[in-house]
GROMACS .gro file of C-alpha atoms in nm:
model
  300
    1CYS     CA    1  16.560 -12.289  15.455
    2GLY     CA    2  16.780 -12.172  15.718
    3GLY     CA    3  16.892 -11.888  15.507
    4THR     CA    4  16.898 -11.678  15.198
    5THR     CA    5  17.123 -11.523  14.947
    6THR     CA    6  17.073 -11.168  14.838
    7GLY     CA    7  16.756 -11.131  15.061
    8SER     CA    8  16.573 -11.432  14.906
    9ILE     CA    9  16.605 -11.809  14.952
   10ASP     CA   10  16.814 -11.828  14.672
   11CYS     CA   11  17.092 -11.983  14.857
   12GLY     CA   12  17.315 -12.029  14.506
   13SER     CA   13  17.678 -12.053  14.475
   14THR     CA   14  17.932 -11.792  14.446
   15GLY     CA   15  18.157 -11.978  14.214
   16GLY     CA   16  18.426 -12.244  14.291
   17THR     CA   17  18.759 -12.366  14.182
   18THR     CA   18  18.869 -12.655  14.052
   19THR     CA   19  19.171 -12.838  14.168
   20GLY     CA   20  19.158 -13.101  13.880
   21GLN     CA   21  18.904 -13.287  13.701
   22ASN     CA   22  18.836 -13.489  14.011
   23PRO     CA   23  18.768 -13.386  14.273
   24GLN     CA   24  18.645 -12.985  14.239
   25TRP     CA   25  18.610 -12.727  14.490
   26LYS     CA   26  18.325 -12.554  14.550
   27ASP     CA   27  18.222 -12.237  14.742
   28GLU     CA   28  17.880 -12.116  14.840
   29THR     CA   29  17.731 -11.835  15.058
   30PHE     CA   30  17.399 -11.816  15.269
   31THR     CA   31  17.268 -11.566  15.478
   32GLN     CA   32  17.081 -11.654  15.815
   33ILE     CA   33  16.724 -11.556  15.780
   34ASN     CA   34  16.471 -11.500  16.060
   35THR     CA   35  16.234 -11.833  16.160
   36SER     CA   36  15.935 -11.579  16.035
   37GLN     CA   37  16.103 -11.572  15.681
   38ARG     CA   38  16.087 -11.953  15.633
   39LYS     CA   39  15.839 -12.046  15.332
   40LEU     CA   40  15.738 -12.368  15.202
   41ASP     CA   41  15.519 -12.480  14.938
   42ILE     CA   42  15.350 -12.827  14.960
   43LEU     CA   43  15.183 -13.003  14.666
   44TRP     CA   44  14.985 -13.333  14.750
   45VAL     CA   45  14.937 -13.566  14.434
   46ILE     CA   46  14.681 -13.803  14.579
   47ASP     CA   47  14.543 -14.139  14.382
   48ASN     CA   48  14.158 -14.106  14.290
   49SER     CA   49  14.137 -14.443  14.141
   50GLY     CA   50  13.867 -14.688  14.287
   51SER     CA   51  14.066 -14.849  14.533
   52MET     CA   52  14.170 -14.513  14.741
   53ALA     CA   53  13.866 -14.423  14.937
   54ASP     CA   54  13.994 -14.550  15.294
   55GLU     CA   55  14.318 -14.400  15.232
   56GLN     CA   56  14.212 -14.067  15.161
   57THR     CA   57  13.981 -14.055  15.457
   58SER     CA   58  14.300 -14.179  15.658
   59LEU     CA   59  14.496 -13.899  15.534
   60GLY     CA   60  14.242 -13.633  15.603
   61ASN     CA   61  14.173 -13.775  15.949
   62ASN     CA   62  14.544 -13.767  16.046
   63PHE     CA   63  14.629 -13.442  15.881
   64ASP     CA   64  14.667 -13.242  16.202
   65LEU     CA   65  14.945 -13.467  16.301
   66PHE     CA   66  15.133 -13.349  16.037
   67ILE     CA   67  15.082 -12.948  15.984
   68ASN     CA   68  15.019 -12.869  16.383
   69ASP     CA   69  15.391 -12.797  16.425
   70PHE     CA   70  15.420 -12.589  16.103
   71ILE     CA   71  15.130 -12.366  16.258
   72ASP     CA   72  15.285 -12.348  16.586
   73ARG     CA   73  15.622 -12.242  16.477
   74GLY     CA   74  15.471 -11.998  16.253
   75VAL     CA   75  15.596 -12.143  15.932
   76ASP     CA   76  15.462 -11.948  15.603
   77PHE     CA   77  15.319 -12.232  15.388
   78LYS     CA   78  15.092 -12.321  15.152
   79MET     CA   79  14.959 -12.602  14.975
   80GLY     CA   80  14.800 -12.740  14.661
   81ILE     CA   81  14.620 -13.064  14.571
   82THR     CA   82  14.598 -13.248  14.260
   83THR     CA   83  14.532 -13.600  14.147
   84THR     CA   84  14.704 -13.892  13.965
   85ASP     CA   85  14.442 -13.867  13.663
   86THR     CA   86  14.612 -13.678  13.388
   87SER     CA   87  14.347 -13.753  13.126
   88GLY     CA   88  14.217 -13.521  12.909
   89GLN     CA   89  14.177 -13.154  13.091
   90ASN     CA   90  14.242 -13.325  13.416
   91ALA     CA   91  14.612 -13.311  13.434
   92GLY     CA   92  14.753 -13.081  13.717
   93ARG     CA   93  14.420 -12.981  13.785
   94ALA     CA   94  14.406 -12.816  14.143
   95VAL     CA   95  14.140 -12.931  14.367
   96THR     CA   96  13.903 -12.638  14.410
   97ASN     CA   97  13.967 -12.373  14.658
   98SER     CA   98  14.286 -12.589  14.760
   99GLN     CA   99  14.572 -12.322  14.653
  100THR     CA  100  14.371 -12.030  14.824
  101GLN     CA  101  14.224 -12.183  15.128
  102LEU     CA  102  14.534 -12.449  15.271
  103THR     CA  103  14.777 -12.148  15.373
  104SER     CA  104  14.903 -12.076  15.687
  105ALA     CA  105  14.707 -11.750  15.714
  106LYS     CA  106  14.412 -11.937  15.687
  107ALA     CA  107  14.539 -12.189  15.948
  108GLN     CA  108  14.636 -11.908  16.192
  109ALA     CA  109  14.285 -11.733  16.150
  110ASN     CA  110  14.085 -12.040  16.187
  111ARG     CA  111  14.289 -12.373  16.299
  112GLN     CA  112  13.969 -12.586  16.274
  113ALA     CA  113  13.818 -12.445  15.986
  114PHE     CA  114  14.140 -12.510  15.801
  115LEU     CA  115  14.195 -12.869  15.919
  116THR     CA  116  13.836 -12.945  15.806
  117ASP     CA  117  13.904 -12.792  15.450
  118PHE     CA  118  14.204 -13.027  15.415
  119LYS     CA  119  13.993 -13.314  15.516
  120THR     CA  120  13.698 -13.226  15.283
  121MET     CA  121  13.964 -13.142  14.976
  122VAL     CA  122  14.160 -13.431  14.997
  123LYS     CA  123  13.878 -13.671  14.948
  124VAL     CA  124  13.929 -13.649  14.587
  125GLY     CA  125  13.714 -13.919  14.488
  126THR     CA  126  13.772 -14.269  14.330
  127ILE     CA  127  13.652 -14.217  13.972
  128GLY     CA  128  13.947 -14.089  13.837
  129SER     CA  129  14.189 -14.295  13.587
  130GLY     CA  130  14.300 -14.641  13.657
  131ASN     CA  131  14.622 -14.558  13.476
  132GLU     CA  132  14.788 -14.362  13.762
  133ARG     CA  133  15.020 -14.107  13.677
  134GLY     CA  134  15.145 -13.931  13.978
  135LEU     CA  135  15.494 -13.786  13.845
  136GLN     CA  136  15.301 -13.655  13.576
  137GLY     CA  137  15.034 -13.516  13.750
  138GLY     CA  138  15.286 -13.319  13.977
  139GLU     CA  139  15.464 -13.193  13.682
  140ALA     CA  140  15.151 -13.087  13.514
  141HIS     CA  141  15.024 -12.894  13.812
  142VAL     CA  142  15.357 -12.702  13.805
  143ASN     CA  143  15.313 -12.635  13.436
  144ARG     CA  144  14.941 -12.554  13.473
  145TYR     CA  145  14.975 -12.290  13.742
  146PRO     CA  146  15.322 -12.154  13.671
  147THR     CA  147  15.277 -11.856  13.937
  148TRP     CA  148  15.176 -12.065  14.201
  149LEU     CA  149  15.525 -12.178  14.331
  150ARG     CA  150  15.727 -11.893  14.511
  151SER     CA  151  16.084 -11.861  14.416
  152ASP     CA  152  16.211 -11.832  14.777
  153ALA     CA  153  16.005 -12.100  14.933
  154TYR     CA  154  16.115 -12.475  14.969
  155PHE     CA  155  15.890 -12.688  14.723
  156VAL     CA  156  15.773 -13.045  14.863
  157THR     CA  157  15.555 -13.272  14.671
  158VAL     CA  158  15.386 -13.555  14.868
  159TYR     CA  159  15.273 -13.849  14.644
  160VAL     CA  160  15.004 -14.068  14.769
  161GLY     CA  161  14.875 -14.378  14.612
  162ASP     CA  162  14.875 -14.766  14.635
  163GLU     CA  163  14.982 -14.844  14.286
  164GLU     CA  164  15.278 -14.774  14.076
  165ASP     CA  165  15.331 -14.469  13.897
  166GLN     CA  166  15.278 -14.515  13.500
  167SER     CA  167  15.344 -14.195  13.377
  168PRO     CA  168  15.519 -14.165  13.033
  169LYS     CA  169  15.846 -14.035  13.126
  170THR     CA  170  16.153 -14.177  13.347
  171PRO     CA  171  16.158 -14.072  13.713
  172ALA     CA  172  16.481 -13.906  13.642
  173GLU     CA  173  16.311 -13.685  13.391
  174TYR     CA  174  16.027 -13.606  13.645
  175LEU     CA  175  16.281 -13.542  13.923
  176SER     CA  176  16.503 -13.325  13.708
  177PHE     CA  177  16.189 -13.102  13.623
  178MET     CA  178  16.085 -13.064  13.968
  179GLN     CA  179  16.440 -12.944  14.060
  180SER     CA  180  16.454 -12.694  13.796
  181THR     CA  181  16.193 -12.486  13.930
  182LYS     CA  182  16.435 -12.399  14.228
  183SER     CA  183  16.721 -12.208  14.218
  184ALA     CA  184  16.908 -12.501  14.377
  185ALA     CA  185  16.809 -12.875  14.335
  186GLY     CA  186  16.788 -12.918  14.705
  187PHE     CA  187  16.493 -12.677  14.730
  188PHE     CA  188  16.275 -12.953  14.596
  189LYS     CA  189  16.193 -13.279  14.805
  190ALA     CA  190  15.973 -13.544  14.718
  191TYR     CA  191  15.788 -13.775  14.981
  192SER     CA  192  15.573 -14.063  14.882
  193ILE     CA  193  15.300 -14.274  15.082
  194VAL     CA  194  15.283 -14.560  14.853
  195GLY     CA  195  15.199 -14.958  14.832
  196ILE     CA  196  15.532 -15.094  14.957
  197SER     CA  197  15.403 -15.380  15.109
  198GLY     CA  198  15.286 -15.553  14.813
  199CYS     CA  199  14.970 -15.610  14.572
  200PRO     CA  200  14.623 -15.700  14.741
  201LEU     CA  201  14.490 -16.050  14.710
  202ASN     CA  202  14.280 -15.929  14.402
  203THR     CA  203  14.511 -15.814  14.147
  204SER     CA  204  14.314 -15.767  13.843
  205GLY     CA  205  14.386 -15.439  13.681
  206TYR     CA  206  14.615 -15.331  13.971
  207THR     CA  207  14.986 -15.184  13.857
  208CYS     CA  208  15.165 -15.326  14.148
  209GLY     CA  209  15.502 -15.165  14.274
  210TYR     CA  210  15.654 -14.833  14.407
  211ALA     CA  211  15.978 -14.819  14.258
  212ARG     CA  212  15.938 -14.507  14.035
  213PHE     CA  213  15.777 -14.294  14.330
  214ASP     CA  214  16.084 -14.406  14.553
  215TYR     CA  215  16.348 -14.315  14.290
  216VAL     CA  216  16.219 -13.941  14.284
  217SER     CA  217  16.167 -13.924  14.687
  218SER     CA  218  16.532 -14.091  14.768
  219ASN     CA  219  16.679 -13.886  14.472
  220SER     CA  220  16.585 -13.567  14.636
  221GLY     CA  221  16.645 -13.633  14.945
  222GLY     CA  222  16.299 -13.716  15.071
  223SER     CA  223  16.157 -14.055  15.220
  224THR     CA  224  15.901 -14.340  15.118
  225ALA     CA  225  15.629 -14.489  15.353
  226ASP     CA  226  15.393 -14.752  15.321
  227ILE     CA  227  15.040 -14.635  15.265
  228SER     CA  228  14.925 -14.987  15.429
  229GLY     CA  229  15.095 -14.851  15.756
  230ASN     CA  230  14.990 -14.633  16.056
  231PHE     CA  231  14.877 -14.316  15.898
  232ALA     CA  232  14.935 -14.126  16.219
  233SER     CA  233  15.287 -14.233  16.249
  234ILE     CA  234  15.360 -14.190  15.892
  235LEU     CA  235  15.234 -13.808  15.890
  236ILE     CA  236  15.443 -13.735  16.222
  237ASP     CA  237  15.743 -13.863  16.095
  238MET     CA  238  15.711 -13.699  15.750
  239GLY     CA  239  15.621 -13.338  15.895
  240GLN     CA  240  15.919 -13.384  16.106
  241GLN     CA  241  16.137 -13.437  15.810
  242ILE     CA  242  15.983 -13.170  15.609
  243ILE     CA  243  15.989 -12.902  15.897
  244THR     CA  244  16.371 -12.974  15.944
  245LEU     CA  245  16.448 -12.864  15.616
  246LEU     CA  246  16.349 -12.520  15.713
  247ASP     CA  247  16.642 -12.503  15.956
  248SER     CA  248  16.881 -12.645  15.665
  249PHE     CA  249  17.056 -12.516  15.369
  250PRO     CA  250  17.079 -12.711  15.028
  251LEU     CA  251  17.440 -12.746  14.904
  252ALA     CA  252  17.498 -12.767  14.509
  253HIS     CA  253  17.677 -13.118  14.558
  254GLU     CA  254  17.727 -13.366  14.808
  255PRO     CA  255  18.052 -13.298  14.988
  256ILE     CA  256  18.351 -13.559  15.025
  257ALA     CA  257  18.375 -13.643  15.356
  258GLY     CA  258  18.628 -13.426  15.561
  259THR     CA  259  18.668 -13.163  15.297
  260MET     CA  260  18.383 -12.928  15.447
  261GLU     CA  261  18.464 -12.611  15.615
  262VAL     CA  262  18.204 -12.372  15.720
  263LYS     CA  263  18.251 -12.000  15.830
  264PHE     CA  264  18.016 -11.757  16.030
  265ASN     CA  265  18.085 -11.416  15.910
  266GLY     CA  266  18.447 -11.540  15.835
  267VAL     CA  267  18.505 -11.733  16.176
  268ASN     CA  268  18.572 -12.085  16.116
  269GLN     CA  269  18.318 -12.332  16.309
  270VAL     CA  270  18.388 -12.663  16.422
  271GLY     CA  271  18.176 -12.914  16.576
  272ASN     CA  272  17.860 -12.728  16.539
  273TRP     CA  273  17.718 -12.853  16.237
  274ASP     CA  274  17.627 -13.173  16.028
  275VAL     CA  275  17.627 -13.247  15.667
  276THR     CA  276  17.378 -13.550  15.529
  277GLY     CA  277  17.375 -13.579  15.150
  278GLN     CA  278  17.332 -13.226  15.022
  279GLN     CA  279  17.194 -13.074  15.352
  280LEU     CA  280  17.377 -12.847  15.595
  281LYS     CA  281  17.208 -12.831  15.931
  282ILE     CA  282  17.365 -12.619  16.180
  283GLN     CA  283  17.330 -12.761  16.525
  284ALA     CA  284  17.087 -12.626  16.775
  285GLY     CA  285  17.214 -12.366  17.002
  286SER     CA  286  17.477 -12.269  16.748
  287VAL     CA  287  17.239 -12.113  16.483
  288PRO     CA  288  17.389 -11.753  16.415
  289PRO     CA  289  17.162 -11.417  16.428
  290ALA     CA  290  16.959 -11.341  16.129
  291GLY     CA  291  17.208 -11.163  15.869
  292THR     CA  292  17.509 -11.364  15.945
  293SER     CA  293  17.702 -11.464  15.622
  294ILE     CA  294  17.754 -11.835  15.617
  295THR     CA  295  18.041 -11.914  15.374
  296VAL     CA  296  18.094 -12.342  15.289
  297ARG     CA  297  18.376 -12.445  15.092
  298TYR     CA  298  18.417 -12.835  15.008
  299GLN     CA  299  18.514 -13.095  14.775
  300TYR     CA  300  18.287 -13.305  14.536
   0.00000   0.00000   0.00000
């Protein structure tokens, strides 16, 4: 995130006032942090059913296009990999060594070895359950490894699969759970690389669709891409979207247009910031020094 409160990434509210039942006023305070303090936890949830061999290979082969900018900019990241197979003891299970080897420290020490490790680990196989449950797999990973997520980091989940999610709960329930792992809902973002273009010709035993994944992505401020598209372009675009988050501040609500006020150390700012949904972004060239108090007030 672009800043923190009380020395962490907990950019929470300082309280607000209400001018009536609708709309309401909200006040929030953030503290600008150094670039080197930005943190990002990324969970990859990958379909390991019989139709996914080519897609897993494409993801691994183009991963450098996704991650190079993170490494070059010194982002403190770590990643985990799990699958859509939630049967038995598989639910949320991390791919061996993914949580320890896929880190920014490993990438800085030996970039090529890091890229090779991801390329190997992302090939999660094709003998997993045909009852793909990506949303449940992500939730199960969080529950299975409760200390893996860092409290002061953005949490990004990337779902990769060519069939519709078949998890038992509603997408809204999974989204709510993932958001609840952070101090503010805006610190969780979901991205999906899924079967947008429709079913293949041979659809026997194939669950078509992507609406459940798209719901979680779109309602968290992420995005959805077509798994049958160009993986290089998809990963470049997705990587840029995610790294942009680190220069932004997640708001508790989506402001009503025209009601937003932003101050740096009490000084009103005009024309040097933008709001998209629940994200406040300070424009390039106007980012204040580390330690600056950024206060916002808006109606929602």
